[in-house]
Amino acid sequence: MKADPAVQRQLLELAKVDAELSRVAHRRRTLPELAEIEAGEKSAREKRDALVSVQTASSDLDREIARQEKEVESVRARVDRDRKLLESGSIGAKQMTDVEHELQTLGRRQGALEDDLLELMEQREALGLDAQRTSAEVDKAVQEVEAATARRDEAFKDLDTTEARRKEDRAKLLPRFPEPLLKLYTRVYDHKGIGAALLRARRCGACQLELDRNTISEIKAAAEDSVVQCDNCGAILVRTLESGL
C-alpha cells in the first residue's frame, strides 16, 4: 500500500486522539466511585435489612409486653376482688381460708409476671437503642452513596466533555486519509488497540519491541510512500527522522 509520507505522519495525530478516547473509556469503566457506590449500596441494603429486623423484633416485643401487661392487670383485678371480699366480712371461715390461699398464689403470680414484664421492657429499650443506631447507620450509608454518586456524575461530566472534543478532533482528521489507509488503520486499531505508532530509534512505538536488523533493512529500503507495519503487533509504522534508519 502506498500513501503520502506527510499523510502517514498525520496518522500519529489520529492515534493520539484514539488513545485519549480509549483512556476516557477506560476511566469511565474504572472510576473508583463506581466501586464505592456499589459497596455503599450493598452496605445500605444490609443496614436497612438489619433495621427492619430490629423493628420487627420491637413490634413482636410490643405485642408481648401488651399481652403481659393485660395479664398483670387481670391478676391485680383478682387480687383487689379477693381483698375486698375478705374486708367485707361476709364469707365463712373455710371460704376465707381459700381466698387467703388464692391471694398468696396470686401474689406470687403477680410478682413473677411483673418481673417478666420488667425484663421485656428492658429488652424493648435495648431494641429501641439498636433501632436508633441502625437507623443512623442507614442514613450515613445513604449519604455516602449520594456523595459518591455526585462525584461520579461530576467525573462523567468531565469525561463527556473530553470525549466530545476528541470525537470532534477525530472527525476533522478522518477526511485527510485515503480510504485504503484508513481501513488498514481501523482494522489494526480494532484488533490491537493501536492503529499506528512512531518508529523511534528502531523501536515500534506501539508494542515497544526493537526491530531486528533484517526488518530495519527492509523498512530502510522501502519507498518513502510505502506503508509499513510492525511484524509483531501489526501497527502502521510511521517513519520520521527519529526512526534511526
Coordinates of N, CA and C in Angstrom, one line a residue:
M1 N 0.8 -1.2 0.0 CA 0.0 0.0 0.0 C 0.9 1.2 0.0
K2 N 0.4 2.2 -0.8 CA 1.2 3.5 -0.9 C 0.3 4.6 -0.2
A3 N 1.0 5.6 0.4 CA 0.4 6.7 0.9 C 1.4 7.8 1.1
D4 N 1.0 9.0 0.9 CA 2.0 10.2 1.0 C 2.6 10.2 2.4
P5 N 3.9 10.3 2.5 CA 4.6 10.3 3.8 C 4.0 11.3 4.8
A6 N 3.6 12.5 4.3 CA 3.0 13.5 5.1 C 1.7 13.0 5.7
V7 N 0.9 12.3 4.9 CA -0.4 11.8 5.3 C -0.1 10.7 6.4
Q8 N 0.9 9.9 6.1 CA 1.2 8.8 7.1 C 1.6 9.4 8.5
R9 N 2.3 10.5 8.4 CA 2.7 11.2 9.7 C 1.4 11.7 10.4
Q10 N 0.4 12.1 9.7 CA -0.8 12.5 10.4 C -1.5 11.4 11.1
L11 N -1.2 10.2 10.7 CA -1.8 9.0 11.5 C -1.4 9.1 12.9
L12 N -0.3 9.7 13.2 CA 0.1 9.8 14.6 C -0.8 10.7 15.4
E13 N -1.4 11.7 14.7 CA -2.4 12.6 15.4 C -3.6 11.8 15.6
L14 N -4.0 11.0 14.6 CA -5.2 10.2 14.8 C -5.0 9.2 15.9
A15 N -3.8 8.6 16.0 CA -3.5 7.6 17.0 C -3.6 8.2 18.4
K16 N -3.1 9.5 18.5 CA -3.1 10.2 19.8 C -4.5 10.4 20.2
V17 N -5.4 10.9 19.3 CA -6.8 11.1 19.6 C -7.5 9.8 20.1
D18 N -7.2 8.7 19.3 CA -7.8 7.4 19.7 C -7.3 6.9 21.0
A19 N -6.0 7.2 21.3 CA -5.5 6.8 22.6 C -6.2 7.5 23.7
E20 N -6.5 8.8 23.5 CA -7.1 9.5 24.6 C -8.6 9.1 24.7
L21 N -9.2 8.8 23.6 CA -10.6 8.2 23.7 C -10.6 6.9 24.4
S22 N -9.6 6.1 24.2 CA -9.5 4.8 24.9 C -9.3 5.0 26.4
R23 N -8.5 6.0 26.7 CA -8.3 6.3 28.2 C -9.6 6.8 28.8
V24 N -10.3 7.6 28.1 CA -11.6 8.1 28.6 C -12.6 6.9 28.8
A25 N -12.6 6.0 27.9 CA -13.5 4.8 28.0 C -13.0 4.0 29.2
H26 N -11.7 3.8 29.4 CA -11.2 3.0 30.5 C -11.5 3.7 31.8
R27 N -11.3 5.0 31.8 CA -11.6 5.8 33.0 C -13.1 5.7 33.4
R28 N -13.9 5.8 32.4 CA -15.4 5.7 32.7 C -15.7 4.3 33.3
R29 N -15.0 3.3 32.9 CA -15.4 1.9 33.4 C -14.8 1.7 34.8
T30 N -13.7 2.4 35.1 CA -12.9 2.1 36.3 C -12.9 3.2 37.3
L31 N -13.8 4.1 37.2 CA -13.8 5.2 38.2 C -13.9 4.6 39.6
P32 N -13.1 5.0 40.6 CA -13.2 4.4 41.9 C -14.6 4.6 42.6
E33 N -15.2 5.7 42.1 CA -16.6 6.0 42.7 C -17.6 4.9 42.3
L34 N -17.4 4.2 41.2 CA -18.3 3.1 40.8 C -18.3 2.0 41.8
A35 N -17.0 1.6 42.2 CA -16.9 0.5 43.2 C -17.4 1.0 44.6
E36 N -17.2 2.3 44.9 CA -17.6 2.9 46.1 C -19.1 2.9 46.2
I37 N -19.8 3.3 45.1 CA -21.2 3.3 45.1 C -21.8 1.9 45.2
E38 N -21.2 0.9 44.5 CA -21.7 -0.5 44.6 C -21.5 -1.0 46.1
A39 N -20.4 -0.7 46.7 CA -20.2 -1.2 48.0 C -21.1 -0.5 49.0
G40 N -21.3 0.8 48.8 CA -22.2 1.6 49.6 C -23.6 1.2 49.5
E41 N -24.1 0.9 48.3 CA -25.4 0.4 48.1 C -25.6 -0.9 48.8
K42 N -24.6 -1.8 48.7 CA -24.7 -3.1 49.4 C -24.8 -2.9 50.9
S43 N -23.9 -2.0 51.4 CA -23.9 -1.7 52.8 C -25.3 -1.1 53.3
A44 N -25.8 -0.2 52.5 CA -27.1 0.4 52.8 C -28.2 -0.6 52.9
R45 N -28.2 -1.6 51.9 CA -29.2 -2.6 51.9 C -29.1 -3.5 53.1
E46 N -27.9 -3.9 53.5 CA -27.7 -4.7 54.6 C -28.2 -4.0 55.9
K47 N -27.9 -2.7 56.0 CA -28.2 -2.0 57.2 C -29.8 -1.8 57.2
R48 N -30.4 -1.6 56.1 CA -31.8 -1.5 56.0 C -32.5 -2.8 56.5
D49 N -31.9 -3.9 56.0 CA -32.4 -5.2 56.4 C -32.3 -5.4 57.9
A50 N -31.1 -5.0 58.4 CA -30.9 -5.1 59.9 C -31.9 -4.2 60.6
L51 N -32.2 -3.0 60.1 CA -33.2 -2.1 60.7 C -34.6 -2.7 60.7
V52 N -34.9 -3.3 59.6 CA -36.2 -4.0 59.5 C -36.3 -5.1 60.5
S53 N -35.2 -5.9 60.7 CA -35.2 -7.0 61.6 C -35.4 -6.5 63.1
V54 N -34.7 -5.4 63.4 CA -34.8 -4.8 64.7 C -36.2 -4.3 64.9
Q55 N -36.8 -3.6 63.9 CA -38.1 -3.0 64.1 C -39.2 -4.2 64.2
T56 N -39.0 -5.3 63.5 CA -39.9 -6.4 63.6 C -39.8 -7.0 65.0
A57 N -38.6 -7.1 65.5 CA -38.4 -7.7 66.8 C -39.1 -6.7 67.9
S58 N -38.9 -5.4 67.6 CA -39.6 -4.5 68.5 C -41.1 -4.6 68.5
S59 N -41.6 -4.7 67.3 CA -43.1 -4.9 67.2 C -43.6 -6.1 67.9
D60 N -42.8 -7.2 67.7 CA -43.2 -8.5 68.4 C -43.1 -8.3 69.9
L61 N -42.1 -7.6 70.3 CA -41.9 -7.4 71.8 C -43.0 -6.5 72.3
D62 N -43.4 -5.5 71.5 CA -44.5 -4.6 72.0 C -45.8 -5.4 72.2
R63 N -46.0 -6.4 71.3 CA -47.2 -7.2 71.4 C -47.1 -8.1 72.7
E64 N -45.9 -8.6 72.9 CA -45.7 -9.5 74.1 C -45.9 -8.7 75.4
I65 N -45.3 -7.4 75.4 CA -45.5 -6.5 76.5 C -47.0 -6.2 76.8
A66 N -47.7 -5.9 75.7 CA -49.1 -5.6 75.9 C -49.9 -6.8 76.4
R67 N -49.5 -8.0 75.9 CA -50.2 -9.2 76.5 C -49.8 -9.4 77.9
Q68 N -48.5 -9.2 78.2 CA -48.1 -9.4 79.6 C -48.8 -8.4 80.6
E69 N -48.8 -7.1 80.1 CA -49.5 -6.1 80.9 C -51.0 -6.4 81.2
K70 N -51.6 -7.0 80.1 CA -53.0 -7.3 80.3 C -53.1 -8.5 81.3
E71 N -52.2 -9.4 81.3 CA -52.3 -10.5 82.3 C -52.0 -10.0 83.7
V72 N -51.0 -9.0 83.8 CA -50.7 -8.4 85.1 C -52.0 -7.7 85.7
E73 N -52.6 -7.0 84.8 CA -53.8 -6.2 85.2 C -54.9 -7.2 85.6
S74 N -55.0 -8.4 84.9 CA -56.0 -9.4 85.3 C -55.8 -9.9 86.7
V75 N -54.5 -10.2 86.9 CA -54.1 -10.7 88.3 C -54.4 -9.7 89.3
R76 N -54.0 -8.5 89.1 CA -54.3 -7.4 90.0 C -55.8 -7.2 90.3
A77 N -56.6 -7.3 89.3 CA -58.0 -7.2 89.5 C -58.5 -8.4 90.4
R78 N -58.0 -9.5 90.2 CA -58.4 -10.7 91.0 C -58.0 -10.5 92.5
V79 N -56.8 -9.9 92.6 CA -56.3 -9.6 94.0 C -57.2 -8.6 94.7
D80 N -57.5 -7.5 94.0 CA -58.4 -6.5 94.5 C -59.8 -7.1 94.9
R81 N -60.3 -8.0 94.0 CA -61.6 -8.6 94.3 C -61.5 -9.4 95.6
D82 N -60.4 -10.2 95.7 CA -60.3 -11.1 96.9 C -60.1 -10.3 98.1
R83 N -59.3 -9.2 98.1 CA -59.1 -8.4 99.2 C -60.4 -7.7 99.7
K84 N -61.2 -7.3 98.7 CA -62.5 -6.7 99.1 C -63.4 -7.7 99.7
L85 N -63.3 -8.9 99.2 CA -64.1 -10.0 99.7 C -63.8 -10.3 101.2
L86 N -62.5 -10.3 101.4 CA -62.0 -10.5 102.8 C -62.5 -9.4 103.7
E87 N -62.3 -8.2 103.2 CA -62.6 -7.0 104.0 C -64.1 -6.8 104.3
S88 N -64.9 -7.5 103.5 CA -66.4 -7.4 103.6 C -66.9 -8.1 104.8
G89 N -66.1 -9.2 105.2 CA -66.6 -10.0 106.4 C -67.8 -10.8 106.1
S90 N -68.1 -11.0 104.9 CA -69.4 -11.7 104.5 C -69.2 -13.1 104.1
I91 N -68.0 -13.7 104.4 CA -67.7 -15.0 104.0 C -67.3 -15.9 105.2
G92 N -67.5 -17.1 105.0 CA -67.2 -18.0 106.1 C -65.8 -18.3 106.3
A93 N -65.4 -19.1 107.4 CA -64.0 -19.3 107.7 C -63.4 -20.1 106.6
K94 N -64.1 -21.2 106.1 CA -63.4 -22.0 105.1 C -63.2 -21.2 103.8
Q95 N -64.2 -20.4 103.4 CA -64.0 -19.6 102.2 C -62.9 -18.6 102.4
M96 N -62.8 -18.1 103.6 CA -61.8 -17.1 103.9 C -60.4 -17.7 103.7
T97 N -60.3 -18.9 104.2 CA -59.0 -19.7 104.1 C -58.7 -19.9 102.6
D98 N -59.7 -20.2 101.8 CA -59.5 -20.4 100.4 C -59.0 -19.1 99.7
V99 N -59.7 -18.1 100.1 CA -59.4 -16.8 99.5 C -58.0 -16.3 99.9
E100 N -57.6 -16.5 101.1 CA -56.3 -16.1 101.6 C -55.2 -16.9 100.8
H101 N -55.5 -18.2 100.6 CA -54.6 -19.1 99.9 C -54.4 -18.6 98.4
E102 N -55.6 -18.2 97.9 CA -55.6 -17.7 96.5 C -54.8 -16.4 96.4
L103 N -55.0 -15.6 97.4 CA -54.2 -14.3 97.4 C -52.7 -14.5 97.4
Q104 N -52.3 -15.5 98.2 CA -50.9 -15.8 98.2 C -50.4 -16.3 96.9
T105 N -51.2 -17.2 96.3 CA -50.8 -17.7 94.9 C -50.8 -16.5 93.9
L106 N -51.8 -15.7 94.0 CA -51.9 -14.6 93.1 C -50.7 -13.6 93.3
G107 N -50.3 -13.4 94.5 CA -49.2 -12.5 94.8 C -47.9 -13.0 94.2
R108 N -47.7 -14.4 94.3 CA -46.5 -14.9 93.6 C -46.6 -14.8 92.1
R109 N -47.8 -15.1 91.6 CA -48.0 -15.0 90.2 C -47.8 -13.5 89.7
Q110 N -48.3 -12.6 90.4 CA -48.2 -11.2 90.1 C -46.7 -10.8 90.1
G111 N -46.0 -11.2 91.1 CA -44.6 -10.9 91.2 C -43.8 -11.4 90.0
A112 N -44.1 -12.7 89.6 CA -43.4 -13.3 88.5 C -43.7 -12.6 87.2
L113 N -45.0 -12.3 87.0 CA -45.4 -11.5 85.8 C -44.8 -10.2 85.7
E114 N -44.7 -9.5 86.8 CA -44.1 -8.1 86.8 C -42.6 -8.2 86.6
D115 N -41.9 -9.2 87.1 CA -40.5 -9.4 86.8 C -40.3 -9.7 85.3
D116 N -41.2 -10.5 84.8 CA -41.1 -10.8 83.3 C -41.3 -9.6 82.5
L117 N -42.3 -8.8 83.0 CA -42.7 -7.6 82.2 C -41.5 -6.6 82.3
L118 N -40.9 -6.5 83.4 CA -39.7 -5.6 83.5 C -38.6 -6.0 82.6
E119 N -38.4 -7.3 82.5 CA -37.3 -7.8 81.6 C -37.7 -7.5 80.2
L120 N -39.0 -7.7 79.8 CA -39.4 -7.4 78.5 C -39.2 -5.9 78.1
M121 N -39.5 -5.1 79.1 CA -39.4 -3.6 78.8 C -37.9 -3.2 78.7
E122 N -37.0 -3.9 79.4 CA -35.6 -3.6 79.3 C -35.1 -4.1 77.9
Q123 N -35.6 -5.2 77.5 CA -35.3 -5.7 76.1 C -35.8 -4.7 75.1
R124 N -37.0 -4.2 75.3 CA -37.6 -3.2 74.4 C -36.8 -2.0 74.3
E125 N -36.3 -1.5 75.5 CA -35.4 -0.3 75.5 C -34.1 -0.6 74.7
A126 N -33.6 -1.7 74.9 CA -32.3 -2.1 74.2 C -32.5 -2.1 72.7
L127 N -33.7 -2.7 72.3 CA -34.0 -2.7 70.9 C -34.2 -1.3 70.3
G128 N -34.8 -0.5 71.1 CA -35.0 0.9 70.7 C -33.7 1.6 70.4
L129 N -32.7 1.3 71.3 CA -31.4 1.9 71.1 C -30.7 1.3 69.8
D130 N -30.9 0.0 69.6 CA -30.4 -0.6 68.4 C -31.0 0.0 67.2
A131 N -32.3 0.2 67.2 CA -33.0 0.8 66.1 C -32.5 2.2 65.8
Q132 N -32.2 3.0 66.8 CA -31.7 4.3 66.6 C -30.3 4.3 66.0
R133 N -29.5 3.4 66.5 CA -28.1 3.3 66.0 C -28.1 2.8 64.5
T134 N -28.9 1.7 64.3 CA -29.0 1.2 62.9 C -29.6 2.2 61.9
S135 N -30.6 2.9 62.4 CA -31.2 4.0 61.5 C -30.1 5.0 61.2
A136 N -29.3 5.4 62.1 CA -28.2 6.4 61.9 C -27.2 5.8 60.9
E137 N -26.9 4.5 61.0 CA -26.0 3.9 60.1 C -26.6 3.8 58.7
V138 N -27.9 3.6 58.6 CA -28.5 3.6 57.3 C -28.4 5.0 56.6
D139 N -28.7 6.0 57.4 CA -28.6 7.4 56.9 C -27.2 7.7 56.5
K140 N -26.2 7.3 57.3 CA -24.8 7.5 56.9 C -24.4 6.8 55.6
A141 N -24.9 5.6 55.5 CA -24.6 4.8 54.2 C -25.2 5.5 53.0
V142 N -26.4 5.9 53.2 CA -27.1 6.6 52.1 C -26.4 7.9 51.7
Q143 N -26.0 8.7 52.7 CA -25.3 9.9 52.4 C -24.0 9.6 51.7
E144 N -23.3 8.6 52.1 CA -22.0 8.2 51.4 C -22.2 7.9 50.0
V145 N -23.3 7.1 49.7 CA -23.6 6.7 48.4 C -24.0 8.0 47.5
E146 N -24.8 8.9 48.1 CA -25.1 10.1 47.4 C -23.9 11.0 47.1
A147 N -22.9 11.0 48.1 CA -21.7 11.8 47.8 C -20.9 11.2 46.7
A148 N -20.8 9.8 46.8 CA -20.0 9.1 45.7 C -20.7 9.3 44.4
T149 N -22.0 9.3 44.4 CA -22.8 9.4 43.1 C -22.6 10.8 42.5
A150 N -22.5 11.8 43.4 CA -22.3 13.2 42.9 C -20.9 13.3 42.3
R151 N -19.9 12.7 43.0 CA -18.5 12.7 42.4 C -18.4 12.0 41.1
R152 N -19.1 10.8 41.0 CA -19.2 10.1 39.8 C -19.8 10.9 38.7
D153 N -20.9 11.5 38.9 CA -21.6 12.3 37.9 C -20.7 13.5 37.5
E154 N -20.0 14.1 38.4 CA -19.1 15.2 38.0 C -17.9 14.7 37.1
A155 N -17.4 13.5 37.5 CA -16.3 12.9 36.7 C -16.8 12.5 35.3
F156 N -18.1 12.0 35.3 CA -18.7 11.6 34.0 C -18.9 12.9 33.1
K157 N -19.2 14.0 33.8 CA -19.4 15.2 33.0 C -18.1 15.7 32.4
D158 N -17.0 15.6 33.1 CA -15.7 15.9 32.6 C -15.3 15.0 31.5
L159 N -15.6 13.7 31.7 CA -15.2 12.7 30.6 C -16.1 12.9 29.4
D160 N -17.3 13.3 29.6 CA -18.2 13.6 28.4 C -17.6 14.7 27.6
T161 N -17.2 15.7 28.3 CA -16.6 16.9 27.6 C -15.4 16.6 26.8
T162 N -14.5 15.8 27.5 CA -13.2 15.4 26.8 C -13.5 14.5 25.6
E163 N -14.5 13.6 25.8 CA -14.8 12.6 24.7 C -15.4 13.4 23.6
A164 N -16.3 14.4 23.8 CA -16.9 15.1 22.7 C -15.8 15.9 21.9
R165 N -14.9 16.5 22.7 CA -13.8 17.2 22.0 C -12.9 16.3 21.1
R166 N -12.6 15.2 21.7 CA -11.7 14.3 20.9 C -12.4 13.7 19.7
K167 N -13.7 13.4 19.9 CA -14.5 12.9 18.7 C -14.6 14.0 17.6
E168 N -14.7 15.3 18.1 CA -14.7 16.3 17.1 C -13.4 16.4 16.4
D169 N -12.3 16.3 17.1 CA -10.9 16.3 16.5 C -10.8 15.1 15.6
R170 N -11.3 14.0 15.9 CA -11.2 12.8 15.1 C -12.0 13.0 13.8
A171 N -13.2 13.6 13.9 CA -14.0 13.8 12.7 C -13.3 14.7 11.7
K172 N -12.5 15.7 12.2 CA -11.8 16.6 11.4 C -10.5 15.9 10.7
L173 N -10.0 14.9 11.4 CA -8.8 14.2 10.9 C -9.1 13.2 9.8
L174 N -10.3 12.5 9.9 CA -10.6 11.4 9.0 C -10.5 11.8 7.6
P175 N -11.1 12.9 7.1 CA -11.1 13.2 5.7 C -9.7 13.3 5.1
R176 N -8.6 13.5 5.9 CA -7.2 13.6 5.4 C -6.7 12.3 4.9
F177 N -7.3 11.2 5.2 CA -6.7 9.9 4.9 C -7.4 9.2 3.8
P178 N -6.7 8.6 2.8 CA -7.3 7.9 1.7 C -8.0 6.6 2.4
E179 N -9.1 6.2 1.7 CA -9.9 5.1 2.3 C -9.1 3.8 2.6
P180 N -8.2 3.4 1.7 CA -7.5 2.1 2.0 C -6.6 2.3 3.2
L181 N -6.0 3.4 3.4 CA -5.1 3.6 4.6 C -5.9 3.7 5.8
L182 N -7.1 4.3 5.8 CA -7.9 4.4 6.9 C -8.5 3.1 7.3
K183 N -8.8 2.3 6.3 CA -9.4 0.9 6.6 C -8.3 0.1 7.3
L184 N -7.1 0.2 6.8 CA -6.0 -0.6 7.4 C -5.8 -0.1 8.8
Y185 N -5.7 1.1 9.0 CA -5.6 1.7 10.4 C -6.7 1.2 11.3
T186 N -7.9 1.3 10.8 CA -9.1 0.9 11.6 C -9.0 -0.6 12.0
R187 N -8.7 -1.4 11.0 CA -8.6 -2.9 11.2 C -7.6 -3.2 12.3
V188 N -6.4 -2.6 12.2 CA -5.3 -2.8 13.2 C -5.8 -2.3 14.6
Y189 N -6.4 -1.1 14.6 CA -6.8 -0.5 15.9 C -7.8 -1.4 16.5
D190 N -8.8 -1.8 15.8 CA -9.9 -2.7 16.3 C -9.3 -4.0 16.9
H191 N -8.3 -4.5 16.3 CA -7.7 -5.7 16.8 C -6.7 -5.6 17.9
K192 N -5.9 -4.5 17.8 CA -4.8 -4.4 18.8 C -4.9 -3.2 19.7
G193 N -5.8 -2.3 19.4 CA -6.0 -1.1 20.3 C -5.1 0.1 19.9
I194 N -4.1 -0.2 19.0 CA -3.3 0.9 18.5 C -3.1 0.7 17.0
G195 N -3.5 1.7 16.2 CA -3.5 1.6 14.8 C -2.2 2.0 14.1
A196 N -1.5 3.0 14.7 CA -0.3 3.5 14.1 C 0.6 4.0 15.2
A197 N 1.9 3.9 15.0 CA 2.8 4.4 16.0 C 4.1 4.9 15.3
L198 N 4.8 5.7 16.0 CA 6.1 6.2 15.5 C 7.2 5.1 15.6
L199 N 7.9 4.9 14.6 CA 9.1 4.1 14.6 C 10.3 5.0 15.1
R200 N 10.6 4.8 16.4 CA 11.7 5.6 17.0 C 12.9 4.8 17.4
A201 N 14.0 5.2 17.0 CA 15.3 4.5 17.3 C 15.1 3.0 17.1
R202 N 14.5 2.7 16.0 CA 14.4 1.3 15.6 C 13.4 0.5 16.5
R203 N 12.6 1.2 17.3 CA 11.7 0.5 18.2 C 10.2 0.9 17.8
C204 N 9.4 -0.1 17.8 CA 7.9 0.1 17.5 C 7.3 0.9 18.7
G205 N 6.7 2.0 18.4 CA 6.1 2.8 19.4 C 4.8 2.2 19.9
A206 N 4.3 1.1 19.3 CA 3.0 0.5 19.7 C 3.3 -0.6 20.7
C207 N 4.1 -1.6 20.3 CA 4.4 -2.8 21.2 C 5.7 -2.6 21.9
Q208 N 6.5 -1.5 21.6 CA 7.8 -1.2 22.2 C 8.9 -2.2 22.0
L209 N 8.7 -3.1 21.0 CA 9.8 -4.1 20.7 C 10.8 -3.4 19.7
E210 N 12.0 -3.8 19.9 CA 13.0 -3.3 19.0 C 13.1 -4.2 17.7
L211 N 13.1 -3.6 16.6 CA 13.0 -4.4 15.3 C 14.4 -5.0 15.0
D212 N 14.5 -6.2 14.5 CA 15.7 -6.8 14.2 C 16.4 -6.2 12.9
R213 N 17.6 -6.5 12.7 CA 18.4 -5.8 11.6 C 17.7 -6.1 10.2
N214 N 17.3 -7.3 10.0 CA 16.7 -7.6 8.7 C 15.4 -6.7 8.4
T215 N 14.6 -6.6 9.5 CA 13.4 -5.8 9.3 C 13.7 -4.4 9.1
I216 N 14.7 -3.9 9.9 CA 15.1 -2.5 9.7 C 15.6 -2.3 8.3
S217 N 16.4 -3.2 7.8 CA 16.9 -3.1 6.4 C 15.8 -3.1 5.4
E218 N 14.8 -3.9 5.6 CA 13.7 -3.9 4.7 C 12.9 -2.6 4.7
I219 N 12.7 -2.1 5.9 CA 12.0 -0.8 6.0 C 12.8 0.3 5.4
K220 N 14.1 0.3 5.7 CA 15.0 1.3 5.1 C 15.0 1.3 3.6
A221 N 14.9 0.1 3.0 CA 14.9 0.0 1.6 C 13.5 0.3 1.0
A222 N 12.5 0.4 1.8 CA 11.1 0.6 1.2 C 11.0 2.1 0.8
A223 N 10.2 2.3 -0.2 CA 10.0 3.7 -0.7 C 9.3 4.5 0.4
E224 N 9.5 5.8 0.4 CA 9.0 6.7 1.4 C 7.5 6.6 1.5
D225 N 6.8 6.4 0.4 CA 5.4 6.4 0.4 C 4.8 5.0 0.7
S226 N 5.7 4.0 0.9 CA 5.2 2.6 1.2 C 4.7 2.6 2.7
V227 N 3.6 2.0 2.9 CA 3.0 1.8 4.2 C 3.6 0.5 4.8
V228 N 4.4 0.7 5.9 CA 5.0 -0.5 6.5 C 4.3 -0.7 7.9
Q229 N 4.4 -2.0 8.3 CA 3.7 -2.4 9.5 C 4.7 -3.2 10.4
C230 N 4.5 -3.1 11.7 CA 5.3 -3.9 12.7 C 4.9 -5.4 12.5
D231 N 6.0 -6.2 12.4 CA 5.7 -7.6 12.2 C 5.1 -8.2 13.5
N232 N 5.4 -7.6 14.6 CA 4.9 -8.2 15.9 C 3.4 -7.8 16.2
C233 N 3.1 -6.5 16.1 CA 1.8 -6.1 16.5 C 0.9 -5.6 15.4
G234 N 1.5 -5.4 14.2 CA 0.7 -5.0 13.0 C 0.4 -3.5 12.9
A235 N 0.9 -2.7 13.9 CA 0.7 -1.3 13.8 C 1.4 -0.7 12.6
I236 N 0.8 0.3 12.0 CA 1.4 1.0 10.9 C 2.6 1.8 11.5
L237 N 3.8 1.6 11.0 CA 5.0 2.3 11.5 C 5.2 3.6 10.7
V238 N 5.1 4.7 11.4 CA 5.3 6.0 10.8 C 6.8 6.3 10.9
R239 N 7.4 6.6 9.8 CA 8.9 6.9 9.8 C 9.1 8.4 9.8
T240 N 10.0 8.8 10.6 CA 10.5 10.2 10.7 C 12.0 10.2 10.9
L241 N 12.5 11.4 11.1 CA 14.0 11.5 11.4 C 14.3 10.8 12.7
E242 N 13.4 10.6 13.6 CA 13.6 9.9 14.9 C 13.7 8.4 14.7
S243 N 13.4 7.8 13.5 CA 13.3 6.4 13.4 C 14.7 5.7 13.4
G244 N 15.7 6.4 13.1 CA 17.1 5.9 13.2 C 17.4 5.0 12.0
L245 N 16.8 5.3 10.9 CA 17.0 4.5 9.6 C 18.3 5.0 8.9

